[in-house]
Amino acid sequence: MPKKATAQETALKSVRKMLASGKLKPGQQIIQDALASRLGVSRVPVREALKTLQAEGRVIHDPHRGYFVAELNAEDLSEIYHLRSILEDEAIRIGVPKATPADVVAIKGFHDEGLAAAAKGDVNQMATLNRKFHMAIYRLCNEERLITMIENLWDSLDAYRVLFLTDSSNRERTNDDHAQMIQAVKQKDVKESLKIQSAHREHALKTIKHLLSAFAQTD
Amino acid sequence: MPKKATAQETALKSVRKMLASGKLKPGQQIIQDALASRLGVSRVPVREALKTLQAEGRVIHDPHRGYFVAELNAEDLSEIYHLRSILEDEAIRIGVPKATPADVVAIKGFHDEGLAAAAKGDVNQMATLNRKFHMAIYRLCNEERLITMIENLWDSLDAYRVLFLTDSSNRERTNDDHAQMIQAVKQKDVKESLKIQSAHREHALKTIKHLLSAFAQTD
DNA sequence: CAGTCAAACTTTGTATAAAAAGTTTTTATT
DNA sequence: AATAAAAACTTTTTATACAAAGTTTGACTG
């Protein structure tokens, strides 16, 4: 049986979910007491969960003032996407040549599930599967630390990803790109994989920046 | 005036120092109570400091068993050096072309101080200045997140760096490499900078791996 | 004598409460 | 009415205490 998780572990999971779903919004203060009683635990494990998120850059800690959900400006977004391109390109260079037919089937599986979610209009599920799809490709490189870093970067963008997938044209484009990507991986074509991924990212960055500046005006 | 640090902040600093100096050794359990009374604080802020280090991968947390100093095997070392090369190369590509004469003077300053420390045989001071030297170069890229990631990777290697600098031939070689590097940066020669840095890292990795396997036999 | 169980012990995990810092509101003064 | 000081309030930070889990020791059993 899976042994019981500690309060801090469940707290961390919950807060991650709240960040991803937008229940906690960028810039917002996280009142420890409110969060703790919401989760039915004391403030101590909540604080430990927040410390982890702070180290990952997802929340900002201002001593004696508290924890705030990290806010990304256009420059931050550029930096994160830049880091993603550096690390993801490397993961592809190492991993794609090693892709087995079974790997391709697994990757295609996530794509197919994603299409189903898209048909049902379940944006949250789409986001989850989109991530699984891409991470399955990066995981081919088999370098644990590299993979973890890429995951952290994706985490930082969680709050902004929902924004992106809200637009149906983005959803369509995403699915098209994925289909192309599967072909490239299947053929172990590193160069083509890099090209598709890069275009995919650039489009997302541009769109999110655009949405962000539109959003900023209404503040 | 600089406002008073919180207990968790001072605890974090202290533990970092203990990890870097080898007072806390890889694999060793960190007894929270002992550490807390040593630092004159309660266990709560100590645990928060450890959470941060856990997120950075410098300690391992095993629920209900405790925190242990992270141990790196040969594979971990390879991965970390691999990540370093990816990120540091990028920092050089972006930063070196932007180096101003003032930057070069500052970088050379760390090198000169390092030579002085070497003459005095102060290995700890050498390690500190070695790091300042390299980070000053990486900082030229001006990408905050990229720099932070590189710093984290250097942190992970702290416990093993002392090992490396204990050998006088490594210290000499390090100083020679630095002198060459300063020339390359001064001339804004990206290609040459990359070459020197890469050789520098490869040498260190090989040496540390060698020392590690020699060390493992005595366990 | 090896293996298992239970009690004693150690260490971690979390709740609670008190202390410290920061923020807001109120009151007093010019 | 505007500003400054102080009081009230909120929230964070840390110490303490208790609960829970893991480890060790030693007695008992086959």
XYZ file of C-alpha atoms (C1' of nucleotides) in Angstrom:
498
model
C 0.000 0.000 0.000
C 1.137 3.578 -0.631
C 2.198 4.950 2.698
C 0.504 7.997 4.080
C 1.742 11.324 2.788
C 2.854 13.971 5.263
C 0.859 17.158 5.685
C 3.513 19.200 3.949
C 3.425 16.891 0.927
C -0.322 17.168 0.556
C -0.082 20.911 1.125
C 2.528 21.239 -1.614
C 0.386 19.286 -4.044
C -2.653 21.400 -3.247
C -0.838 24.678 -3.668
C 0.654 23.517 -6.950
C -2.824 22.737 -8.171
C -4.101 26.121 -7.040
C -1.274 27.816 -8.892
C -1.849 25.827 -12.065
C -5.597 26.335 -12.077
C -5.411 30.035 -11.359
C -7.102 29.769 -7.973
C -4.017 31.605 -6.732
C -3.288 34.478 -9.055
C 0.077 36.122 -9.847
C 0.862 38.909 -7.390
C -1.640 37.708 -4.820
C -0.543 37.277 -1.236
C -0.862 33.812 0.236
C -2.275 34.125 3.740
C -0.767 31.203 5.595
C -3.515 30.943 8.145
C -6.298 30.928 5.567
C -4.490 28.361 3.435
C -3.755 26.163 6.440
C -7.323 26.008 7.650
C -8.517 25.525 4.087
C -6.293 22.447 3.883
C -7.117 21.362 7.407
C -3.536 21.488 8.672
C -1.476 23.856 10.789
C 0.692 26.634 9.428
C 3.987 24.759 9.878
C 3.597 22.258 6.994
C 2.092 25.012 4.832
C 5.175 27.126 5.346
C 7.413 24.230 4.374
C 5.464 23.718 1.169
C 5.795 27.423 0.400
C 9.546 27.247 0.959
C 9.813 24.601 -1.734
C 7.818 26.741 -4.122
C 9.975 29.714 -3.268
C 13.121 27.801 -4.211
C 11.461 26.944 -7.507
C 10.706 30.607 -8.102
C 6.951 30.118 -8.118
C 6.311 32.293 -5.073
C 8.196 35.250 -3.661
C 8.961 35.507 0.006
C 9.233 38.905 1.622
C 10.334 38.390 5.245
C 7.752 39.470 7.808
C 5.382 40.365 5.015
C 4.705 36.963 3.577
C 4.525 34.834 0.462
C 3.185 36.158 -2.829
C 2.481 34.316 -6.066
C 5.315 35.130 -8.466
C 4.415 37.547 -11.217
C 6.155 37.292 -14.555
C 6.777 40.317 -16.724
C 7.648 40.175 -20.419
C 11.350 39.952 -19.632
C 10.867 37.048 -17.245
C 8.856 35.234 -19.878
C 11.608 35.756 -22.436
C 14.208 34.416 -20.030
C 12.184 31.365 -19.164
C 11.502 30.575 -22.795
C 15.154 31.111 -23.560
C 16.138 28.635 -20.857
C 13.542 26.225 -22.115
C 14.933 26.378 -25.617
C 18.472 25.737 -24.382
C 17.514 22.751 -22.251
C 14.772 21.275 -24.398
C 16.899 21.439 -27.526
C 19.592 19.510 -25.724
C 17.096 16.941 -24.493
C 15.871 16.455 -28.056
C 19.365 16.155 -29.473
C 20.157 13.403 -26.998
C 16.795 11.703 -26.788
C 15.180 11.671 -30.234
C 17.858 9.426 -31.809
C 17.152 6.934 -29.043
C 13.373 6.812 -29.517
C 12.066 3.249 -29.772
C 8.809 2.326 -31.543
C 7.277 1.762 -28.093
C 8.255 5.300 -27.110
C 6.571 6.678 -30.196
C 3.405 4.733 -29.403
C 3.353 6.142 -25.867
C 3.873 9.675 -27.146
C 1.158 9.271 -29.738
C -1.099 7.990 -26.955
C -0.906 11.313 -25.139
C -1.595 13.143 -28.380
C -4.690 11.050 -29.046
C -5.982 11.573 -25.529
C -5.312 15.273 -26.019
C -7.442 15.306 -29.159
C -10.255 13.630 -27.235
C -9.999 16.222 -24.471
C -10.025 18.978 -27.090
C -13.185 17.512 -28.602
C -14.824 17.585 -25.198
C -13.616 21.142 -24.626
C -11.828 20.185 -21.418
C -9.060 22.802 -21.381
C -7.584 21.669 -18.078
C -7.246 18.104 -19.267
C -5.736 19.372 -22.514
C -3.094 21.271 -20.600
C -2.236 18.166 -18.593
C -1.933 15.992 -21.677
C -0.020 18.624 -23.589
C 2.542 18.558 -20.864
C 2.699 14.778 -20.707
C 3.176 14.712 -24.467
C 6.138 17.053 -24.437
C 7.722 15.627 -21.319
C 7.537 12.126 -22.783
C 9.720 13.378 -25.624
C 12.178 15.139 -23.345
C 12.366 12.113 -21.096
C 13.924 10.136 -23.929
C 17.243 11.805 -23.098
C 17.286 9.919 -19.840
C 19.077 12.615 -17.862
C 17.215 12.995 -14.604
C 18.446 16.462 -13.690
C 17.923 17.910 -17.130
C 14.362 16.610 -17.107
C 13.709 18.065 -13.658
C 14.929 21.475 -14.763
C 12.662 21.440 -17.786
C 9.737 20.465 -15.559
C 10.474 23.365 -13.220
C 10.446 25.781 -16.123
C 7.090 24.432 -17.260
C 5.812 24.816 -13.720
C 6.750 28.496 -13.718
C 4.569 29.009 -16.743
C 1.561 27.132 -15.368
C -0.377 30.229 -14.436
C -0.005 31.578 -17.947
C -0.613 28.385 -19.883
C -4.336 28.320 -19.215
C -4.467 31.781 -20.752
C -2.882 30.403 -23.895
C -5.133 27.395 -24.302
C -8.274 29.419 -23.735
C -8.056 30.563 -27.341
C -9.339 27.847 -29.677
C -6.996 28.754 -32.541
C -4.066 28.109 -30.211
C -5.508 24.764 -29.290
C -5.814 23.783 -32.930
C -2.340 24.896 -33.769
C -0.986 22.959 -30.797
C -2.571 19.750 -32.020
C -1.235 20.249 -35.532
C 2.272 20.824 -34.223
C 2.048 17.687 -32.142
C 1.120 15.548 -35.121
C 4.145 16.859 -37.013
C 6.354 16.275 -34.000
C 5.334 12.637 -33.756
C 6.420 12.070 -37.342
C 9.796 13.702 -36.721
C 10.434 11.633 -33.597
C 9.339 8.450 -35.348
C 11.902 9.111 -38.069
C 14.500 10.078 -35.442
C 14.957 13.342 -37.317
C 16.663 15.577 -34.756
C 16.929 18.601 -37.004
C 13.245 18.548 -37.899
C 12.251 17.940 -34.274
C 14.232 20.949 -33.167
C 12.668 23.092 -35.846
C 9.112 22.141 -34.940
C 9.672 22.537 -31.229
C 11.325 25.876 -31.655
C 8.487 27.222 -33.771
C 5.983 25.808 -31.294
C 7.655 27.634 -28.412
C 8.104 30.882 -30.275
C 4.445 30.979 -31.156
C 3.444 30.352 -27.549
C 5.821 32.991 -26.217
C 4.584 35.594 -28.655
C 0.960 34.814 -27.870
C 1.406 34.817 -24.116
C 3.328 38.093 -24.200
C 0.539 39.573 -26.228
C -2.124 38.318 -23.839
C -0.059 39.565 -20.926
C 0.190 43.116 -22.220
C -3.518 43.127 -23.005
C -4.144 41.894 -19.491
C -1.856 44.513 -17.930
C -3.927 47.312 -19.436
C -6.996 46.253 -17.564
C -5.197 46.344 -14.195
C 21.012 49.946 8.167
C 20.684 46.344 7.087
C 17.591 44.970 8.705
C 17.836 41.951 10.918
C 17.828 38.597 9.182
C 15.280 35.998 10.192
C 16.361 32.810 11.936
C 15.681 30.727 8.864
C 17.876 32.984 6.748
C 20.831 32.723 9.112
C 20.228 28.983 9.414
C 20.291 28.607 5.638
C 23.542 30.533 5.395
C 25.132 28.446 8.120
C 24.133 25.147 6.589
C 25.372 26.281 3.200
C 28.722 27.059 4.756
C 28.819 23.693 6.503
C 28.103 21.955 3.218
C 30.755 23.915 1.342
C 33.422 23.406 3.996
C 32.757 19.724 4.417
C 31.566 20.031 7.992
C 28.508 18.213 6.728
C 29.605 15.300 4.580
C 27.777 13.629 1.674
C 25.491 10.874 2.906
C 25.449 12.124 6.476
C 22.130 12.595 8.240
C 21.367 16.063 9.480
C 19.929 15.793 12.975
C 17.553 18.734 13.198
C 17.705 19.051 16.950
C 21.498 19.059 17.063
C 21.726 21.580 14.244
C 19.101 23.805 15.841
C 20.782 23.995 19.222
C 24.140 24.474 17.518
C 22.698 27.535 15.780
C 20.784 28.655 18.851
C 17.351 28.503 17.226
C 14.412 26.124 17.297
C 13.838 23.338 14.823
C 11.175 25.200 12.853
C 13.468 27.675 11.044
C 16.068 24.934 10.573
C 13.510 22.787 8.801
C 12.605 25.669 6.501
C 16.262 26.144 5.585
C 16.536 22.424 4.848
C 13.468 22.614 2.619
C 15.181 25.208 0.489
C 18.291 23.048 0.206
C 16.135 20.081 -0.668
C 14.574 21.964 -3.564
C 18.080 22.792 -4.745
C 19.010 19.136 -4.590
C 21.701 19.628 -1.985
C 19.999 17.493 0.652
C 17.635 14.550 0.361
C 14.503 14.372 2.423
C 13.154 10.993 3.424
C 9.831 11.531 5.260
C 9.878 10.462 8.896
C 13.532 9.535 8.556
C 15.035 12.932 7.983
C 17.346 15.031 5.863
C 20.618 13.667 4.463
C 23.416 15.475 2.655
C 23.098 14.628 -1.034
C 25.651 12.172 -2.327
C 26.768 12.354 -5.918
C 27.830 9.291 -7.839
C 29.824 9.361 -11.075
C 26.652 9.577 -13.121
C 25.328 12.535 -11.132
C 28.631 14.311 -11.609
C 28.461 13.742 -15.355
C 24.938 15.094 -15.482
C 25.782 18.170 -13.498
C 28.818 18.918 -15.617
C 26.757 18.344 -18.700
C 24.167 20.858 -17.507
C 26.912 23.255 -16.597
C 28.382 23.062 -20.069
C 24.999 23.687 -21.685
C 24.198 26.703 -19.531
C 27.672 28.168 -19.171
C 28.341 27.949 -22.883
C 25.164 29.880 -23.526
C 26.106 32.497 -20.919
C 29.487 32.928 -22.617
C 27.981 33.188 -26.069
C 25.702 35.966 -24.904
C 27.965 37.689 -22.415
C 31.518 37.689 -23.748
C 30.743 39.888 -26.783
C 29.306 42.423 -24.340
C 32.345 42.574 -22.038
C 33.500 46.139 -21.342
C 37.081 47.043 -20.321
C 35.753 47.662 -16.808
C 34.331 44.134 -16.745
C 37.705 42.719 -17.752
C 39.416 44.694 -14.980
C 36.967 43.342 -12.409
C 37.445 39.776 -13.630
C 41.223 40.161 -13.590
C 40.891 41.490 -10.038
C 39.436 38.191 -8.842
C 42.193 36.328 -10.650
C 44.908 38.410 -8.965
C 43.351 37.943 -5.554
C 43.171 34.251 -6.319
C 46.899 34.152 -7.069
C 47.592 35.873 -3.761
C 45.439 33.329 -1.917
C 47.259 30.526 -3.733
C 50.608 31.976 -2.639
C 49.397 31.963 0.953
C 48.105 28.416 0.551
C 44.577 29.425 1.576
C 42.549 26.806 -0.290
C 39.176 27.958 1.017
C 39.809 31.522 -0.129
C 40.982 30.200 -3.483
C 37.748 28.302 -3.928
C 35.764 31.442 -3.138
C 37.718 33.574 -5.590
C 37.686 30.911 -8.269
C 33.939 30.991 -8.117
C 33.753 34.775 -8.163
C 36.033 34.791 -11.175
C 33.882 32.437 -13.198
C 30.590 33.898 -12.100
C 31.778 37.385 -13.066
C 32.196 36.075 -16.598
C 28.824 34.329 -16.678
C 27.140 37.381 -15.239
C 28.014 39.308 -18.384
C 25.071 37.634 -20.095
C 22.740 39.570 -17.839
C 20.090 36.900 -17.643
C 19.112 36.584 -14.012
C 17.557 33.129 -14.186
C 20.338 31.623 -16.247
C 22.883 32.942 -13.744
C 20.918 31.545 -10.809
C 20.789 28.117 -12.407
C 24.530 28.109 -12.970
C 25.066 29.127 -9.350
C 22.874 26.254 -8.161
C 24.915 23.805 -10.178
C 28.119 25.160 -8.664
C 26.541 24.829 -5.233
C 25.832 21.152 -5.838
C 29.514 20.598 -6.457
C 30.689 22.504 -3.381
C 31.409 19.425 -1.322
C 33.591 18.026 -4.075
C 35.413 21.185 -5.072
C 37.595 21.274 -1.989
C 38.746 17.798 -2.965
C 39.827 19.125 -6.328
C 41.737 22.135 -5.087
C 43.575 20.132 -2.450
C 45.946 18.938 -5.153
C 48.530 21.628 -5.965
C 48.849 20.668 -9.630
C 45.124 21.328 -10.042
C 45.531 24.716 -8.396
C 48.311 25.650 -10.805
C 46.426 24.495 -13.823
C 43.377 26.465 -12.665
C 45.384 29.662 -12.468
C 46.897 29.106 -15.907
C 43.469 28.537 -17.425
C 42.200 31.714 -15.819
C 44.974 33.786 -17.319
C 44.119 32.460 -20.768
C 40.445 33.067 -20.180
C 41.017 36.712 -19.328
C 42.744 37.220 -22.678
C 39.913 35.576 -24.567
C 37.286 37.696 -22.819
C 39.301 40.846 -23.345
C 39.371 40.132 -27.072
C 35.688 39.185 -27.005
C 36.641 35.915 -28.613
C 33.625 33.713 -27.966
C 34.990 30.646 -29.707
C 38.236 30.703 -27.774
C 36.422 31.382 -24.490
C 34.204 28.374 -25.041
C 37.197 26.197 -25.841
C 39.096 27.183 -22.709
C 36.096 26.839 -20.454
C 35.187 23.492 -21.863
C 38.701 22.116 -21.366
C 38.756 23.585 -17.858
C 35.526 21.811 -16.953
C 36.469 18.513 -18.561
C 39.696 18.419 -16.618
C 37.903 19.112 -13.360
C 35.252 16.477 -14.030
C 37.831 13.826 -14.867
C 39.869 14.643 -11.786
C 36.906 14.706 -9.424
C 35.571 11.426 -10.780
C 38.972 9.916 -10.261
C 39.218 11.211 -6.714
C 35.682 10.004 -6.048
C 36.386 6.431 -7.107
C 39.601 6.423 -5.074
C 37.583 7.722 -2.137
C 34.859 5.089 -2.579
C 37.375 2.270 -2.175
C 38.237 3.412 1.329
C 34.618 3.358 2.440
C 21.820 -19.773 18.124
C 18.974 -17.384 14.650
C 14.837 -15.066 14.168
C 10.802 -12.508 15.816
C 8.302 -9.587 18.696
C 7.806 -5.917 21.858
C 9.368 -2.327 24.679
C 12.443 1.614 25.058
C 14.455 5.144 22.706
C 15.466 8.529 19.166
C 14.074 11.520 15.748
C 10.824 13.605 12.917
C 6.263 15.913 12.022
C 2.652 19.083 13.387
C -0.364 21.877 16.420
C -0.566 25.565 19.406
C 0.670 29.699 21.549
C 3.461 33.532 22.380
C 6.595 37.035 20.366
C 7.882 40.124 16.677
C 7.108 42.739 12.680
C 4.261 45.090 9.552
C -0.174 47.480 8.332
C -4.221 50.097 9.167
C -7.088 52.979 11.835
C -7.808 56.321 15.187
C -6.686 60.255 17.765
C -4.252 64.379 18.772
C -1.955 68.441 17.252
C -0.745 72.133 14.288
C -7.749 69.728 6.830
C -3.190 67.676 6.832
C 0.327 65.469 9.340
C 2.291 62.777 13.057
C 1.996 59.692 16.710
C -0.062 56.015 18.895
C -3.110 52.346 19.423
C -5.451 48.405 17.483
C -5.177 44.917 14.402
C -3.395 41.516 11.167
C -0.012 38.461 9.732
C 4.263 36.364 10.031
C 7.964 34.111 12.730
C 9.643 31.158 16.182
C 9.652 28.373 20.516
C 7.627 24.761 22.843
C 5.125 20.604 23.487
C 2.987 16.672 22.096
C 2.010 13.032 18.599
C 3.614 9.835 15.227
C 6.926 7.250 12.867
C 11.228 4.885 12.628
C 15.184 2.573 14.861
C 17.502 -0.075 18.270
C 17.845 -3.250 21.986
C 16.947 -7.201 24.325
C 14.103 -10.831 25.841
C 11.692 -14.771 24.319
C 10.764 -18.707 21.246
C 11.511 -22.280 17.976
